[in-house]
Amino acid sequence: MTRFEAASSAEVAAPAVACFELVCDTVRTPEWQRAVAATSILERDAKGRTSLVRTSIDAIVTQIVVDLRLSYDAPRSVHMQRESGDLRDLTVIWTFEDLIYQRARAAFSIAFDPGRMLSLLATGPVVPSSSPTSPPNPPKGLGEPSKPRTDGERACRAAARILTSMSARSDHRHAKS
């Protein structure tokens, strides 16, 4: 089958730990990642963090549901791996590196195999239409579902939107057969 990959990174006006905490807050993911329609925590680890999350993704041609197993290297990275669901395979990795002046480098990578059935449903390029990485675009008048709690969170949300939208259009994107 075909595997699609994309990656991007950006400097963020917030410390790495603030970015890490935003990505770990899986309940709020739909607030800043438009393609994620909903999340539901299925399991938590001993520290109370999400260890298994059911994610509903709007893939335009269909709604995709995938259970993701999360692992952490706090505050440096979050790794998400498909455990079950509509996609054949999905891996998402976020990494964060502290820089000077309370800034961080945030990096995002995604690799997925939609599987035979979803590949047949898709028309045109698969990555832009089915990638769970599109930036948010709420209808006029709705604004964001909740306001960022801190300036660091605001910067992390902005960076996450940029990174995920860049990945959807990235020159680093390619398909492997």
mmCIF file of C-alpha atoms in Angstrom:
data_model
loop_
_atom_site.group_PDB
_atom_site.id
_atom_site.type_symbol
_atom_site.label_atom_id
_atom_site.label_comp_id
_atom_site.label_asym_id
_atom_site.label_seq_id
_atom_site.Cartn_x
_atom_site.Cartn_y
_atom_site.Cartn_z
ATOM 1 C CA MET A 1 0.000 0.000 0.000
ATOM 2 C CA THR A 2 0.938 3.646 -0.124
ATOM 3 C CA ARG A 3 2.400 5.459 2.861
ATOM 4 C CA PHE A 4 2.265 9.250 3.058
ATOM 5 C CA GLU A 5 4.683 11.333 5.101
ATOM 6 C CA ALA A 6 5.078 15.006 5.994
ATOM 7 C CA ALA A 7 7.137 17.029 8.466
ATOM 8 C CA SER A 8 7.688 20.620 9.488
ATOM 9 C CA SER A 9 9.157 22.660 12.315
ATOM 10 C CA ALA A 10 8.996 26.223 13.599
ATOM 11 C CA GLU A 11 10.334 28.454 16.334
ATOM 12 C CA VAL A 12 7.680 29.221 18.947
ATOM 13 C CA ALA A 13 7.470 32.180 21.356
ATOM 14 C CA ALA A 14 6.936 29.875 24.338
ATOM 15 C CA PRO A 15 9.034 27.375 26.302
ATOM 16 C CA ALA A 16 9.076 23.745 25.196
ATOM 17 C CA VAL A 17 7.125 22.639 28.266
ATOM 18 C CA ALA A 18 4.157 24.879 27.307
ATOM 19 C CA CYS A 19 4.063 23.346 23.823
ATOM 20 C CA PHE A 20 4.385 19.852 25.266
ATOM 21 C CA GLU A 21 1.469 20.469 27.652
ATOM 22 C CA LEU A 22 -0.746 21.754 24.826
ATOM 23 C CA VAL A 23 -0.167 18.646 22.695
ATOM 24 C CA CYS A 24 -0.687 16.380 25.736
ATOM 25 C CA ASP A 25 -4.104 17.939 26.403
ATOM 26 C CA THR A 26 -5.895 15.641 23.939
ATOM 27 C CA VAL A 27 -9.372 16.770 25.036
ATOM 28 C CA ARG A 28 -8.593 20.240 23.617
ATOM 29 C CA THR A 29 -7.003 19.044 20.353
ATOM 30 C CA PRO A 30 -10.153 19.782 18.278
ATOM 31 C CA GLU A 31 -9.853 23.443 19.370
ATOM 32 C CA TRP A 32 -6.637 23.953 17.390
ATOM 33 C CA GLN A 33 -6.595 21.117 14.863
ATOM 34 C CA ARG A 34 -9.551 21.528 12.492
ATOM 35 C CA ALA A 35 -9.496 18.059 10.951
ATOM 36 C CA VAL A 36 -9.861 16.500 14.412
ATOM 37 C CA ALA A 37 -13.612 16.547 14.954
ATOM 38 C CA ALA A 38 -13.578 14.925 18.399
ATOM 39 C CA THR A 39 -11.421 13.069 20.890
ATOM 40 C CA SER A 40 -12.335 10.686 23.658
ATOM 41 C CA ILE A 41 -9.867 9.500 26.268
ATOM 42 C CA LEU A 42 -9.998 5.705 26.574
ATOM 43 C CA GLU A 43 -7.100 5.178 29.021
ATOM 44 C CA ARG A 44 -4.803 7.211 31.240
ATOM 45 C CA ASP A 45 -1.331 6.317 32.472
ATOM 46 C CA ALA A 46 -0.166 6.320 36.110
ATOM 47 C CA LYS A 47 0.594 10.076 35.837
ATOM 48 C CA GLY A 48 -2.950 10.845 34.641
ATOM 49 C CA ARG A 49 -1.908 11.587 31.061
ATOM 50 C CA THR A 50 -3.800 10.223 28.073
ATOM 51 C CA SER A 51 -2.352 6.869 27.055
ATOM 52 C CA LEU A 52 -5.073 5.845 24.571
ATOM 53 C CA VAL A 53 -7.343 8.301 22.756
ATOM 54 C CA ARG A 54 -10.087 7.738 20.190
ATOM 55 C CA THR A 55 -9.822 10.427 17.532
ATOM 56 C CA SER A 56 -12.466 11.259 14.918
ATOM 57 C CA ILE A 57 -10.917 12.850 11.859
ATOM 58 C CA ASP A 58 -12.836 14.682 9.140
ATOM 59 C CA ALA A 59 -11.222 13.344 5.980
ATOM 60 C CA ILE A 60 -13.714 15.132 3.683
ATOM 61 C CA VAL A 61 -14.664 11.941 1.830
ATOM 62 C CA THR A 62 -15.494 10.159 5.091
ATOM 63 C CA GLN A 63 -15.175 10.333 8.861
ATOM 64 C CA ILE A 64 -12.154 8.378 10.111
ATOM 65 C CA VAL A 65 -12.000 6.985 13.625
ATOM 66 C CA VAL A 66 -8.649 5.844 14.948
ATOM 67 C CA ASP A 67 -7.409 4.878 18.410
ATOM 68 C CA LEU A 68 -3.970 6.312 19.134
ATOM 69 C CA ARG A 69 -1.545 5.010 21.762
ATOM 70 C CA LEU A 70 0.465 7.888 23.263
ATOM 71 C CA SER A 71 3.908 7.738 24.800
ATOM 72 C CA TYR A 72 5.837 10.608 26.316
ATOM 73 C CA ASP A 73 9.382 11.820 26.873
ATOM 74 C CA ALA A 74 8.432 14.889 28.922
ATOM 75 C CA PRO A 75 8.863 17.659 27.975
ATOM 76 C CA ARG A 76 10.714 16.746 24.773
ATOM 77 C CA SER A 77 8.316 14.628 22.734
ATOM 78 C CA VAL A 78 4.917 13.027 22.303
ATOM 79 C CA HIS A 79 4.604 9.925 20.128
ATOM 80 C CA MET A 80 1.202 8.772 18.834
ATOM 81 C CA GLN A 81 0.795 5.397 17.140
ATOM 82 C CA ARG A 82 -2.336 3.845 15.650
ATOM 83 C CA GLU A 83 -3.581 0.976 17.766
ATOM 84 C CA SER A 84 -6.837 0.328 15.915
ATOM 85 C CA GLY A 85 -9.274 2.048 13.599
ATOM 86 C CA ASP A 86 -9.992 3.017 10.029
ATOM 87 C CA LEU A 87 -6.438 3.756 8.892
ATOM 88 C CA ARG A 88 -4.012 0.938 8.217
ATOM 89 C CA ASP A 89 -1.225 2.871 9.955
ATOM 90 C CA LEU A 90 -0.711 6.302 11.516
ATOM 91 C CA THR A 91 2.280 7.710 13.378
ATOM 92 C CA VAL A 92 2.437 11.275 14.693
ATOM 93 C CA ILE A 93 5.487 12.653 16.484
ATOM 94 C CA TRP A 94 5.800 16.052 18.161
ATOM 95 C CA THR A 95 9.211 17.153 19.453
ATOM 96 C CA PHE A 96 10.124 20.264 21.407
ATOM 97 C CA GLU A 97 13.504 21.849 22.070
ATOM 98 C CA ASP A 98 14.090 24.822 24.352
ATOM 99 C CA LEU A 99 15.891 27.750 22.761
ATOM 100 C CA ILE A 100 17.027 30.994 24.356
ATOM 101 C CA TYR A 101 14.685 33.781 25.512
ATOM 102 C CA GLN A 102 11.779 31.487 26.493
ATOM 103 C CA ARG A 103 11.413 30.187 22.942
ATOM 104 C CA ALA A 104 11.261 26.634 21.613
ATOM 105 C CA ARG A 105 11.600 24.757 18.361
ATOM 106 C CA ALA A 106 8.529 22.601 17.782
ATOM 107 C CA ALA A 107 8.625 19.880 15.148
ATOM 108 C CA PHE A 108 5.746 17.806 13.801
ATOM 109 C CA SER A 109 5.878 14.701 11.638
ATOM 110 C CA ILE A 110 3.166 12.410 10.380
ATOM 111 C CA ALA A 111 3.225 9.165 8.434
ATOM 112 C CA PHE A 112 0.150 7.210 7.484
ATOM 113 C CA ASP A 113 -1.207 4.494 5.242
ATOM 114 C CA PRO A 114 -4.910 5.019 4.510
ATOM 115 C CA GLY A 115 -5.412 1.405 3.498
ATOM 116 C CA ARG A 116 -7.029 0.114 0.334
ATOM 117 C CA MET A 117 -10.649 1.133 1.018
ATOM 118 C CA LEU A 118 -9.902 4.729 1.993
ATOM 119 C CA SER A 119 -7.498 5.067 -0.928
ATOM 120 C CA LEU A 120 -10.330 4.072 -3.276
ATOM 121 C CA LEU A 121 -12.686 6.662 -1.748
ATOM 122 C CA ALA A 122 -10.245 9.538 -2.119
ATOM 123 C CA THR A 123 -10.132 11.609 -5.256
ATOM 124 C CA GLY A 124 -7.134 13.722 -6.137
ATOM 125 C CA PRO A 125 -4.161 14.017 -3.774
ATOM 126 C CA VAL A 126 -4.771 11.982 -0.632
ATOM 127 C CA VAL A 127 -2.603 13.950 1.816
ATOM 128 C CA PRO A 128 -4.313 17.359 1.644
ATOM 129 C CA SER A 129 -7.822 15.917 1.821
ATOM 130 C CA SER A 130 -7.356 13.185 4.407
ATOM 131 C CA SER A 131 -4.476 14.415 6.526
ATOM 132 C CA PRO A 132 -5.421 14.991 10.162
ATOM 133 C CA THR A 133 -3.236 18.083 10.103
ATOM 134 C CA SER A 134 -5.289 20.901 8.621
ATOM 135 C CA PRO A 135 -5.276 24.184 10.533
ATOM 136 C CA PRO A 136 -8.474 25.357 12.246
ATOM 137 C CA ASN A 137 -10.887 27.635 10.431
ATOM 138 C CA PRO A 138 -14.014 28.171 12.563
ATOM 139 C CA PRO A 139 -17.150 29.618 10.939
ATOM 140 C CA LYS A 140 -17.417 33.392 11.183
ATOM 141 C CA GLY A 141 -18.770 34.554 14.518
ATOM 142 C CA LEU A 142 -17.824 31.424 16.421
ATOM 143 C CA GLY A 143 -14.194 32.220 17.156
ATOM 144 C CA GLU A 144 -12.194 29.673 19.109
ATOM 145 C CA PRO A 145 -14.125 27.327 21.423
ATOM 146 C CA SER A 146 -12.005 28.451 24.358
ATOM 147 C CA LYS A 147 -9.438 31.145 24.899
ATOM 148 C CA PRO A 148 -5.795 30.224 25.445
ATOM 149 C CA ARG A 149 -4.973 30.183 29.139
ATOM 150 C CA THR A 150 -1.550 31.863 28.800
ATOM 151 C CA ASP A 151 0.576 33.725 26.281
ATOM 152 C CA GLY A 152 2.703 30.576 26.003
ATOM 153 C CA GLU A 153 -0.356 28.521 25.124
ATOM 154 C CA ARG A 154 -1.422 31.136 22.566
ATOM 155 C CA ALA A 155 2.017 30.888 20.923
ATOM 156 C CA CYS A 156 1.910 27.072 21.008
ATOM 157 C CA ARG A 157 -1.542 26.995 19.393
ATOM 158 C CA ALA A 158 -0.369 29.341 16.661
ATOM 159 C CA ALA A 159 2.716 27.212 16.069
ATOM 160 C CA ALA A 160 0.643 24.015 16.006
ATOM 161 C CA ARG A 161 -1.680 25.521 13.391
ATOM 162 C CA ILE A 162 1.290 26.609 11.287
ATOM 163 C CA LEU A 163 3.143 23.307 11.627
ATOM 164 C CA THR A 164 0.166 21.146 10.794
ATOM 165 C CA SER A 165 -0.861 23.299 7.833
ATOM 166 C CA MET A 166 2.728 23.342 6.570
ATOM 167 C CA SER A 167 2.828 19.557 6.785
ATOM 168 C CA ALA A 168 -0.304 19.295 4.667
ATOM 169 C CA ARG A 169 1.392 21.388 1.936
ATOM 170 C CA SER A 170 4.993 20.518 2.681
ATOM 171 C CA ASP A 171 7.651 19.986 0.055
ATOM 172 C CA HIS A 172 8.828 17.250 2.430
ATOM 173 C CA ARG A 173 5.615 15.339 1.729
ATOM 174 C CA HIS A 174 6.008 12.238 -0.342
ATOM 175 C CA ALA A 175 4.393 8.914 -0.911
ATOM 176 C CA LYS A 176 6.111 5.578 -0.682
ATOM 177 C CA SER A 177 4.690 2.536 -2.391
#
